[in-house]
Amino acid sequence: SMETFLEDNNIAIRDIPFGLAPANKSTPEDVEIVNKEFEELEFTLPEDYTKFCIAHGGGTLGRTKIFIPQGAMMTALDLRFQTYRLKSKFNDDEFQILHSFPMKNFIVFALDVLEHMWFGWVYGVEKHKGKIFCFQEDTRGPPPTHVADSFTEFLEEVAIGDRMVEDQIERLLEPREEI
């Protein structure tokens, strides 16, 4: 279950360094506030994800940093912070998207720390419903890559698994323009 995911996978929680408060865990109220905010997008946070956030909070797990619903108090650890930042970036007229994937429809919930790539769900597109994609935020970047069908699969295969390496998913830097 999500409540025992860390123990089940023999993941030790490192001691909090001196002077830092432990990561805030989401409350059911936080989840409710964020789901209400996402209602107009017709998107609801997946249950395995919200259970994980309530049980463990956010922060670094394996090669990923996981963002959480924080309700009324939004910090950089809140998934809305990155979601809205990237939506604004992708909406910019200067930003070039050279493929048809709906980049503006991402709900961003994690970062790949090694490749500096993002993970998110896509709202408003039936065939992508519930699927998790990995993408980069660079202008003229490649289309996103489907990496998991659920948050649980994401945790097991991506965060603490080898899928990024096995599938050779890495950030492609912008090709140099011809001079």
Short mmCIF file of N, CA and C in Angstrom, two decimals:
data_model
loop_
_atom_site.label_atom_id
_atom_site.label_comp_id
_atom_site.label_asym_id
_atom_site.label_seq_id
_atom_site.Cartn_x
_atom_site.Cartn_y
_atom_site.Cartn_z
N SER A 1 0.84 -1.19 0.00
CA SER A 1 0.00 0.00 0.00
C SER A 1 0.88 1.25 0.00
N MET A 2 0.28 2.40 -0.30
CA MET A 2 1.05 3.65 -0.33
C MET A 2 1.58 4.01 1.05
N GLU A 3 0.82 3.67 2.10
CA GLU A 3 1.23 4.01 3.46
C GLU A 3 2.55 3.33 3.82
N THR A 4 2.76 2.11 3.30
CA THR A 4 3.97 1.36 3.66
C THR A 4 4.94 1.23 2.49
N PHE A 5 4.75 2.07 1.45
CA PHE A 5 5.58 1.97 0.24
C PHE A 5 7.07 2.03 0.55
N LEU A 6 7.48 2.96 1.40
CA LEU A 6 8.91 3.12 1.68
C LEU A 6 9.47 1.89 2.40
N GLU A 7 8.77 1.42 3.42
CA GLU A 7 9.22 0.22 4.14
C GLU A 7 9.23 -1.00 3.22
N ASP A 8 8.17 -1.14 2.42
CA ASP A 8 8.06 -2.30 1.53
C ASP A 8 9.22 -2.36 0.55
N ASN A 9 9.77 -1.22 0.20
CA ASN A 9 10.87 -1.17 -0.75
C ASN A 9 12.22 -0.91 -0.08
N ASN A 10 12.26 -1.14 1.25
CA ASN A 10 13.48 -0.99 2.03
C ASN A 10 14.14 0.37 1.83
N ILE A 11 13.32 1.42 1.79
CA ILE A 11 13.86 2.76 1.65
C ILE A 11 13.93 3.41 3.02
N ALA A 12 15.14 3.79 3.41
CA ALA A 12 15.32 4.43 4.71
C ALA A 12 15.11 5.92 4.55
N ILE A 13 14.40 6.51 5.50
CA ILE A 13 14.25 7.96 5.52
C ILE A 13 15.49 8.51 6.22
N ARG A 14 16.24 9.37 5.53
CA ARG A 14 17.44 9.93 6.14
C ARG A 14 17.04 10.88 7.26
N ASP A 15 17.89 10.93 8.27
CA ASP A 15 17.64 11.88 9.35
C ASP A 15 17.64 13.29 8.78
N ILE A 16 16.78 14.12 9.33
CA ILE A 16 16.70 15.51 8.89
C ILE A 16 17.95 16.23 9.38
N PRO A 17 18.65 16.96 8.49
CA PRO A 17 19.83 17.70 8.95
C PRO A 17 19.45 18.68 10.07
N PHE A 18 20.39 18.96 10.93
CA PHE A 18 20.16 19.83 12.08
C PHE A 18 19.53 21.16 11.67
N GLY A 19 18.49 21.56 12.39
CA GLY A 19 17.91 22.88 12.18
C GLY A 19 16.87 22.97 11.08
N LEU A 20 16.64 21.90 10.34
CA LEU A 20 15.62 21.95 9.28
C LEU A 20 14.38 21.20 9.73
N ALA A 21 13.22 21.78 9.47
CA ALA A 21 11.97 21.12 9.84
C ALA A 21 11.73 19.95 8.89
N PRO A 22 11.11 18.86 9.38
CA PRO A 22 10.79 17.75 8.47
C PRO A 22 9.82 18.20 7.38
N ALA A 23 9.87 17.55 6.24
CA ALA A 23 9.01 17.92 5.10
C ALA A 23 7.55 17.88 5.54
N ASN A 24 6.82 18.90 5.17
CA ASN A 24 5.39 18.91 5.46
C ASN A 24 4.72 17.80 4.68
N LYS A 25 3.84 17.10 5.33
CA LYS A 25 3.03 16.12 4.62
C LYS A 25 1.72 16.79 4.24
N SER A 26 1.13 16.33 3.15
CA SER A 26 -0.17 16.85 2.76
C SER A 26 -1.23 16.34 3.72
N THR A 27 -2.27 17.13 3.90
CA THR A 27 -3.43 16.69 4.67
C THR A 27 -4.56 16.42 3.68
N PRO A 28 -5.59 15.67 4.10
CA PRO A 28 -6.74 15.49 3.21
C PRO A 28 -7.35 16.83 2.79
N GLU A 29 -7.28 17.84 3.66
CA GLU A 29 -7.80 19.17 3.32
C GLU A 29 -6.97 19.80 2.19
N ASP A 30 -5.65 19.64 2.26
CA ASP A 30 -4.77 20.17 1.20
C ASP A 30 -5.16 19.56 -0.15
N VAL A 31 -5.35 18.25 -0.14
CA VAL A 31 -5.72 17.53 -1.37
C VAL A 31 -7.04 18.07 -1.91
N GLU A 32 -7.99 18.27 -1.00
CA GLU A 32 -9.31 18.78 -1.38
C GLU A 32 -9.21 20.18 -2.02
N ILE A 33 -8.40 21.05 -1.42
CA ILE A 33 -8.22 22.42 -1.93
C ILE A 33 -7.64 22.38 -3.36
N VAL A 34 -6.62 21.55 -3.55
CA VAL A 34 -5.98 21.48 -4.87
C VAL A 34 -6.92 20.84 -5.90
N ASN A 35 -7.62 19.78 -5.50
CA ASN A 35 -8.59 19.17 -6.43
C ASN A 35 -9.67 20.16 -6.83
N LYS A 36 -10.09 20.99 -5.89
CA LYS A 36 -11.11 22.00 -6.18
C LYS A 36 -10.57 22.99 -7.21
N GLU A 37 -9.30 23.37 -7.03
CA GLU A 37 -8.65 24.30 -7.95
C GLU A 37 -8.52 23.70 -9.36
N PHE A 38 -8.31 22.38 -9.43
CA PHE A 38 -8.14 21.71 -10.72
C PHE A 38 -9.47 21.30 -11.36
N GLU A 39 -10.59 21.53 -10.62
CA GLU A 39 -11.91 21.12 -11.11
C GLU A 39 -12.22 21.66 -12.50
N GLU A 40 -11.90 22.94 -12.72
CA GLU A 40 -12.21 23.57 -14.01
C GLU A 40 -11.41 22.92 -15.14
N LEU A 41 -10.31 22.24 -14.82
CA LEU A 41 -9.51 21.52 -15.83
C LEU A 41 -10.05 20.11 -16.01
N GLU A 42 -11.06 19.76 -15.20
CA GLU A 42 -11.60 18.40 -15.16
C GLU A 42 -10.50 17.40 -14.85
N PHE A 43 -9.66 17.77 -13.87
CA PHE A 43 -8.56 16.89 -13.45
C PHE A 43 -8.65 16.67 -11.95
N THR A 44 -8.49 15.42 -11.54
CA THR A 44 -8.46 15.06 -10.12
C THR A 44 -7.13 14.35 -9.85
N LEU A 45 -6.46 14.71 -8.76
CA LEU A 45 -5.20 14.06 -8.42
C LEU A 45 -5.43 12.56 -8.20
N PRO A 46 -4.59 11.70 -8.78
CA PRO A 46 -4.77 10.25 -8.61
C PRO A 46 -4.67 9.84 -7.14
N GLU A 47 -5.46 8.85 -6.79
CA GLU A 47 -5.57 8.43 -5.39
C GLU A 47 -4.26 7.88 -4.84
N ASP A 48 -3.51 7.10 -5.63
CA ASP A 48 -2.25 6.55 -5.11
C ASP A 48 -1.26 7.68 -4.82
N TYR A 49 -1.30 8.73 -5.64
CA TYR A 49 -0.45 9.90 -5.42
C TYR A 49 -0.84 10.64 -4.13
N THR A 50 -2.14 10.91 -3.96
CA THR A 50 -2.55 11.66 -2.77
C THR A 50 -2.30 10.86 -1.49
N LYS A 51 -2.49 9.54 -1.55
CA LYS A 51 -2.21 8.70 -0.38
C LYS A 51 -0.73 8.76 -0.01
N PHE A 52 0.13 8.76 -1.03
CA PHE A 52 1.57 8.85 -0.80
C PHE A 52 1.92 10.20 -0.16
N CYS A 53 1.34 11.27 -0.68
CA CYS A 53 1.63 12.62 -0.17
C CYS A 53 1.18 12.80 1.27
N ILE A 54 0.06 12.17 1.62
CA ILE A 54 -0.45 12.26 2.99
C ILE A 54 0.42 11.42 3.93
N ALA A 55 0.84 10.25 3.44
CA ALA A 55 1.65 9.35 4.28
C ALA A 55 3.10 9.82 4.42
N HIS A 56 3.69 10.35 3.34
CA HIS A 56 5.14 10.61 3.34
C HIS A 56 5.55 12.05 3.06
N GLY A 57 4.67 12.85 2.49
CA GLY A 57 5.05 14.21 2.13
C GLY A 57 5.86 14.22 0.84
N GLY A 58 6.51 15.34 0.57
CA GLY A 58 7.27 15.48 -0.66
C GLY A 58 8.76 15.49 -0.38
N GLY A 59 9.54 15.62 -1.45
CA GLY A 59 10.99 15.65 -1.30
C GLY A 59 11.63 14.66 -2.24
N THR A 60 12.90 14.35 -1.98
CA THR A 60 13.66 13.51 -2.89
C THR A 60 13.44 12.03 -2.61
N LEU A 61 13.13 11.29 -3.66
CA LEU A 61 13.00 9.84 -3.57
C LEU A 61 13.72 9.27 -4.78
N GLY A 62 14.78 8.51 -4.53
CA GLY A 62 15.57 7.97 -5.64
C GLY A 62 16.13 9.11 -6.46
N ARG A 63 15.87 9.07 -7.77
CA ARG A 63 16.41 10.11 -8.66
C ARG A 63 15.43 11.26 -8.87
N THR A 64 14.31 11.24 -8.13
CA THR A 64 13.27 12.25 -8.37
C THR A 64 13.00 13.10 -7.13
N LYS A 65 12.49 14.29 -7.40
CA LYS A 65 11.97 15.14 -6.32
C LYS A 65 10.47 15.22 -6.54
N ILE A 66 9.71 14.85 -5.52
CA ILE A 66 8.26 14.79 -5.64
C ILE A 66 7.62 16.01 -4.99
N PHE A 67 6.72 16.66 -5.74
CA PHE A 67 5.99 17.83 -5.26
C PHE A 67 4.63 17.39 -4.76
N ILE A 68 4.08 18.13 -3.81
CA ILE A 68 2.85 17.70 -3.13
C ILE A 68 1.79 18.80 -3.13
N PRO A 69 0.52 18.43 -2.92
CA PRO A 69 -0.51 19.45 -2.72
C PRO A 69 -0.35 20.07 -1.33
N GLN A 70 -0.27 21.40 -1.27
CA GLN A 70 -0.10 22.08 0.02
C GLN A 70 -1.29 22.93 0.42
N GLY A 71 -2.36 22.85 -0.34
CA GLY A 71 -3.56 23.58 0.08
C GLY A 71 -3.39 25.09 -0.01
N ALA A 72 -3.73 25.77 1.09
CA ALA A 72 -3.74 27.24 1.09
C ALA A 72 -2.34 27.85 1.04
N MET A 73 -1.35 27.12 1.57
CA MET A 73 0.01 27.64 1.64
C MET A 73 0.85 27.06 0.51
N MET A 74 1.09 27.84 -0.53
CA MET A 74 1.84 27.30 -1.67
C MET A 74 3.30 27.70 -1.62
N THR A 75 4.20 26.71 -1.50
CA THR A 75 5.64 26.95 -1.58
C THR A 75 6.16 26.27 -2.85
N ALA A 76 7.46 26.31 -3.06
CA ALA A 76 8.06 25.67 -4.25
C ALA A 76 7.92 24.15 -4.21
N LEU A 77 7.53 23.58 -3.06
CA LEU A 77 7.31 22.13 -2.97
C LEU A 77 5.90 21.74 -3.42
N ASP A 78 5.04 22.74 -3.67
CA ASP A 78 3.66 22.49 -4.09
C ASP A 78 3.63 22.18 -5.59
N LEU A 79 2.89 21.17 -5.98
CA LEU A 79 2.85 20.81 -7.41
C LEU A 79 2.26 21.93 -8.27
N ARG A 80 1.45 22.81 -7.68
CA ARG A 80 0.89 23.91 -8.48
C ARG A 80 1.96 24.94 -8.84
N PHE A 81 2.96 25.07 -8.00
CA PHE A 81 4.03 26.05 -8.23
C PHE A 81 4.71 25.77 -9.57
N GLN A 82 5.15 24.52 -9.79
CA GLN A 82 5.82 24.15 -11.04
C GLN A 82 4.81 24.07 -12.19
N THR A 83 3.60 23.59 -11.91
CA THR A 83 2.56 23.48 -12.93
C THR A 83 2.27 24.84 -13.56
N TYR A 84 2.06 25.85 -12.72
CA TYR A 84 1.72 27.18 -13.23
C TYR A 84 2.93 27.87 -13.85
N ARG A 85 4.12 27.63 -13.28
CA ARG A 85 5.33 28.24 -13.84
C ARG A 85 5.57 27.73 -15.26
N LEU A 86 5.46 26.41 -15.44
CA LEU A 86 5.71 25.82 -16.76
C LEU A 86 4.60 26.16 -17.75
N LYS A 87 3.35 26.20 -17.27
CA LYS A 87 2.24 26.58 -18.15
C LYS A 87 2.48 27.99 -18.70
N SER A 88 2.92 28.88 -17.83
CA SER A 88 3.19 30.25 -18.24
C SER A 88 4.34 30.30 -19.25
N LYS A 89 5.35 29.48 -19.01
CA LYS A 89 6.50 29.42 -19.94
C LYS A 89 6.06 28.90 -21.31
N PHE A 90 5.27 27.82 -21.32
CA PHE A 90 4.83 27.21 -22.59
C PHE A 90 3.83 28.11 -23.34
N ASN A 91 3.17 29.00 -22.61
CA ASN A 91 2.21 29.92 -23.22
C ASN A 91 2.89 31.14 -23.85
N ASP A 92 4.15 31.34 -23.53
CA ASP A 92 4.88 32.51 -24.03
C ASP A 92 5.06 32.42 -25.55
N ASP A 93 4.81 33.53 -26.23
CA ASP A 93 4.91 33.55 -27.70
C ASP A 93 6.32 33.24 -28.20
N GLU A 94 7.33 33.54 -27.38
CA GLU A 94 8.72 33.29 -27.77
C GLU A 94 9.07 31.80 -27.70
N PHE A 95 8.28 31.04 -26.91
CA PHE A 95 8.60 29.64 -26.69
C PHE A 95 8.17 28.80 -27.89
N GLN A 96 9.10 28.07 -28.46
CA GLN A 96 8.79 27.29 -29.68
C GLN A 96 8.53 25.83 -29.35
N ILE A 97 7.34 25.38 -29.73
CA ILE A 97 6.99 23.96 -29.58
C ILE A 97 6.89 23.39 -30.99
N LEU A 98 7.76 22.43 -31.30
CA LEU A 98 7.86 21.92 -32.67
C LEU A 98 7.13 20.59 -32.87
N HIS A 99 6.18 20.29 -31.97
CA HIS A 99 5.42 19.05 -32.08
C HIS A 99 4.01 19.36 -31.61
N SER A 100 3.10 18.38 -31.71
CA SER A 100 1.69 18.67 -31.43
C SER A 100 1.26 18.29 -30.01
N PHE A 101 2.20 17.83 -29.17
CA PHE A 101 1.81 17.43 -27.82
C PHE A 101 1.32 18.65 -27.03
N PRO A 102 0.20 18.49 -26.27
CA PRO A 102 -0.35 19.64 -25.54
C PRO A 102 0.45 20.00 -24.28
N MET A 103 1.58 20.66 -24.47
CA MET A 103 2.49 20.99 -23.36
C MET A 103 1.83 21.87 -22.29
N LYS A 104 0.85 22.67 -22.71
CA LYS A 104 0.22 23.59 -21.75
C LYS A 104 -0.73 22.85 -20.81
N ASN A 105 -0.99 21.57 -21.08
CA ASN A 105 -1.95 20.79 -20.28
C ASN A 105 -1.29 19.89 -19.24
N PHE A 106 -0.08 20.21 -18.82
CA PHE A 106 0.58 19.37 -17.82
C PHE A 106 0.25 19.78 -16.40
N ILE A 107 -0.01 18.78 -15.56
CA ILE A 107 -0.01 18.94 -14.11
C ILE A 107 1.31 18.31 -13.68
N VAL A 108 2.23 19.14 -13.21
CA VAL A 108 3.60 18.70 -12.95
C VAL A 108 3.75 18.27 -11.50
N PHE A 109 4.21 17.02 -11.27
CA PHE A 109 4.31 16.56 -9.88
C PHE A 109 5.70 16.10 -9.46
N ALA A 110 6.66 16.04 -10.39
CA ALA A 110 8.00 15.59 -9.98
C ALA A 110 9.05 16.07 -10.96
N LEU A 111 10.28 16.06 -10.46
CA LEU A 111 11.46 16.46 -11.23
C LEU A 111 12.45 15.31 -11.22
N ASP A 112 13.04 15.03 -12.38
CA ASP A 112 14.15 14.08 -12.43
C ASP A 112 15.41 14.89 -12.12
N VAL A 113 16.01 14.62 -10.97
CA VAL A 113 17.12 15.43 -10.48
C VAL A 113 18.35 15.25 -11.37
N LEU A 114 18.55 14.05 -11.90
CA LEU A 114 19.75 13.77 -12.69
C LEU A 114 19.72 14.43 -14.07
N GLU A 115 18.57 14.39 -14.73
CA GLU A 115 18.47 14.94 -16.09
C GLU A 115 17.82 16.32 -16.14
N HIS A 116 17.33 16.79 -15.01
CA HIS A 116 16.53 18.01 -14.93
C HIS A 116 15.40 17.98 -15.98
N MET A 117 14.58 16.95 -15.85
CA MET A 117 13.38 16.81 -16.68
C MET A 117 12.20 16.67 -15.73
N TRP A 118 11.00 16.98 -16.24
CA TRP A 118 9.81 17.02 -15.40
C TRP A 118 8.90 15.83 -15.67
N PHE A 119 8.06 15.50 -14.66
CA PHE A 119 7.06 14.45 -14.80
C PHE A 119 5.70 15.05 -14.55
N GLY A 120 4.73 14.65 -15.37
CA GLY A 120 3.40 15.18 -15.16
C GLY A 120 2.31 14.34 -15.80
N TRP A 121 1.08 14.66 -15.39
CA TRP A 121 -0.12 14.10 -16.01
C TRP A 121 -0.65 15.14 -16.99
N VAL A 122 -1.41 14.69 -17.97
CA VAL A 122 -1.98 15.60 -18.97
C VAL A 122 -3.49 15.62 -18.79
N TYR A 123 -4.06 16.81 -18.70
CA TYR A 123 -5.52 16.90 -18.60
C TYR A 123 -6.11 17.27 -19.96
N GLY A 124 -7.38 16.94 -20.14
CA GLY A 124 -8.11 17.38 -21.33
C GLY A 124 -7.89 16.54 -22.58
N VAL A 125 -7.10 15.47 -22.48
CA VAL A 125 -6.86 14.60 -23.64
C VAL A 125 -7.13 13.16 -23.20
N GLU A 126 -8.25 12.60 -23.67
CA GLU A 126 -8.72 11.29 -23.19
C GLU A 126 -7.65 10.20 -23.29
N LYS A 127 -6.94 10.13 -24.43
CA LYS A 127 -5.98 9.03 -24.62
C LYS A 127 -4.78 9.12 -23.67
N HIS A 128 -4.55 10.29 -23.07
CA HIS A 128 -3.43 10.46 -22.15
C HIS A 128 -3.85 10.35 -20.68
N LYS A 129 -5.15 10.18 -20.45
CA LYS A 129 -5.70 10.22 -19.09
C LYS A 129 -4.98 9.23 -18.14
N GLY A 130 -4.47 9.75 -17.03
CA GLY A 130 -3.83 8.92 -16.01
C GLY A 130 -2.38 8.57 -16.31
N LYS A 131 -1.95 8.75 -17.55
CA LYS A 131 -0.58 8.37 -17.92
C LYS A 131 0.41 9.44 -17.45
N ILE A 132 1.62 9.00 -17.19
CA ILE A 132 2.67 9.91 -16.74
C ILE A 132 3.71 10.07 -17.84
N PHE A 133 4.02 11.33 -18.12
CA PHE A 133 4.99 11.66 -19.17
C PHE A 133 6.18 12.37 -18.55
N CYS A 134 7.33 12.20 -19.20
CA CYS A 134 8.55 12.90 -18.84
C CYS A 134 8.83 13.91 -19.95
N PHE A 135 9.16 15.14 -19.57
CA PHE A 135 9.40 16.15 -20.60
C PHE A 135 10.44 17.15 -20.13
N GLN A 136 11.01 17.86 -21.08
CA GLN A 136 11.96 18.91 -20.75
C GLN A 136 11.33 20.25 -21.04
N GLU A 137 11.83 21.29 -20.38
CA GLU A 137 11.20 22.61 -20.50
C GLU A 137 11.93 23.50 -21.48
N ASP A 138 12.82 22.93 -22.29
CA ASP A 138 13.58 23.74 -23.23
C ASP A 138 12.76 24.07 -24.47
N THR A 139 12.94 25.28 -24.98
CA THR A 139 12.30 25.65 -26.23
C THR A 139 12.83 24.73 -27.34
N ARG A 140 11.99 24.40 -28.30
CA ARG A 140 12.34 23.49 -29.40
C ARG A 140 12.69 22.07 -28.92
N GLY A 141 12.22 21.72 -27.73
CA GLY A 141 12.52 20.39 -27.17
C GLY A 141 11.72 19.29 -27.86
N PRO A 142 12.12 18.04 -27.64
CA PRO A 142 11.40 16.90 -28.22
C PRO A 142 10.05 16.69 -27.54
N PRO A 143 9.14 15.93 -28.15
CA PRO A 143 7.87 15.65 -27.48
C PRO A 143 8.10 14.83 -26.20
N PRO A 144 7.17 14.91 -25.25
CA PRO A 144 7.30 14.14 -24.01
C PRO A 144 7.31 12.64 -24.26
N THR A 145 7.85 11.90 -23.29
CA THR A 145 7.94 10.44 -23.35
C THR A 145 7.03 9.84 -22.29
N HIS A 146 6.21 8.87 -22.69
CA HIS A 146 5.35 8.17 -21.73
C HIS A 146 6.22 7.26 -20.87
N VAL A 147 6.18 7.42 -19.54
CA VAL A 147 7.06 6.62 -18.68
C VAL A 147 6.32 5.68 -17.73
N ALA A 148 5.05 5.95 -17.45
CA ALA A 148 4.31 5.09 -16.52
C ALA A 148 2.81 5.29 -16.69
N ASP A 149 2.05 4.28 -16.28
CA ASP A 149 0.59 4.35 -16.37
C ASP A 149 -0.07 4.71 -15.05
N SER A 150 0.72 4.79 -13.98
CA SER A 150 0.17 5.17 -12.67
C SER A 150 1.30 5.73 -11.82
N PHE A 151 0.93 6.42 -10.75
CA PHE A 151 1.92 6.97 -9.84
C PHE A 151 2.70 5.84 -9.15
N THR A 152 1.99 4.75 -8.82
CA THR A 152 2.64 3.60 -8.18
C THR A 152 3.73 3.04 -9.10
N GLU A 153 3.39 2.87 -10.38
CA GLU A 153 4.37 2.39 -11.36
C GLU A 153 5.53 3.39 -11.49
N PHE A 154 5.20 4.68 -11.46
CA PHE A 154 6.23 5.72 -11.51
C PHE A 154 7.21 5.57 -10.34
N LEU A 155 6.68 5.40 -9.12
CA LEU A 155 7.56 5.25 -7.95
C LEU A 155 8.48 4.05 -8.11
N GLU A 156 7.88 2.91 -8.50
CA GLU A 156 8.64 1.65 -8.56
C GLU A 156 9.63 1.60 -9.70
N GLU A 157 9.22 2.08 -10.88
CA GLU A 157 10.04 1.91 -12.08
C GLU A 157 10.91 3.12 -12.43
N VAL A 158 10.44 4.32 -12.04
CA VAL A 158 11.18 5.54 -12.41
C VAL A 158 11.95 6.09 -11.23
N ALA A 159 11.23 6.44 -10.13
CA ALA A 159 11.88 7.08 -8.98
C ALA A 159 12.97 6.19 -8.39
N ILE A 160 12.61 4.94 -8.06
CA ILE A 160 13.61 4.04 -7.46
C ILE A 160 14.02 2.92 -8.40
N GLY A 161 13.46 2.92 -9.62
CA GLY A 161 13.80 1.88 -10.60
C GLY A 161 14.78 2.37 -11.65
N ASP A 162 14.93 1.59 -12.71
CA ASP A 162 15.93 1.88 -13.75
C ASP A 162 15.33 2.30 -15.08
N ARG A 163 14.03 2.62 -15.11
CA ARG A 163 13.39 2.86 -16.40
C ARG A 163 14.03 4.00 -17.19
N MET A 164 14.44 5.08 -16.53
CA MET A 164 15.04 6.21 -17.24
C MET A 164 16.31 5.78 -17.96
N VAL A 165 17.08 4.92 -17.31
CA VAL A 165 18.33 4.43 -17.90
C VAL A 165 18.02 3.40 -18.99
N GLU A 166 17.16 2.44 -18.68
CA GLU A 166 16.82 1.38 -19.64
C GLU A 166 16.22 1.94 -20.91
N ASP A 167 15.34 2.93 -20.77
CA ASP A 167 14.68 3.52 -21.95
C ASP A 167 15.49 4.69 -22.53
N GLN A 168 16.67 4.92 -21.96
CA GLN A 168 17.57 5.99 -22.44
C GLN A 168 16.86 7.33 -22.56
N ILE A 169 16.11 7.67 -21.51
CA ILE A 169 15.39 8.95 -21.50
C ILE A 169 16.33 9.99 -20.91
N GLU A 170 16.78 10.89 -21.74
CA GLU A 170 17.66 11.94 -21.25
C GLU A 170 17.33 13.25 -21.92
N ARG A 171 17.75 14.32 -21.27
CA ARG A 171 17.45 15.64 -21.78
C ARG A 171 18.28 15.91 -23.03
N LEU A 172 17.58 16.28 -24.10
CA LEU A 172 18.27 16.61 -25.34
C LEU A 172 18.50 18.10 -25.36
N LEU A 173 19.74 18.49 -25.49
CA LEU A 173 20.02 19.92 -25.54
C LEU A 173 19.76 20.41 -26.94
N GLU A 174 19.37 21.65 -27.05
CA GLU A 174 18.96 22.22 -28.32
C GLU A 174 20.08 22.09 -29.35
N PRO A 175 19.76 21.55 -30.52
CA PRO A 175 20.81 21.45 -31.56
C PRO A 175 21.24 22.85 -31.98
N ARG A 176 22.51 22.99 -32.29
CA ARG A 176 23.02 24.31 -32.72
C ARG A 176 22.39 24.70 -34.04
N GLU A 177 22.07 25.96 -34.15
CA GLU A 177 21.51 26.47 -35.41
C GLU A 177 22.62 26.45 -36.44
N GLU A 178 22.27 26.16 -37.69
CA GLU A 178 23.26 26.22 -38.78
C GLU A 178 23.68 27.69 -38.97
N ILE A 179 24.96 27.91 -39.14
CA ILE A 179 25.43 29.28 -39.33
C ILE A 179 25.51 29.59 -40.82
#
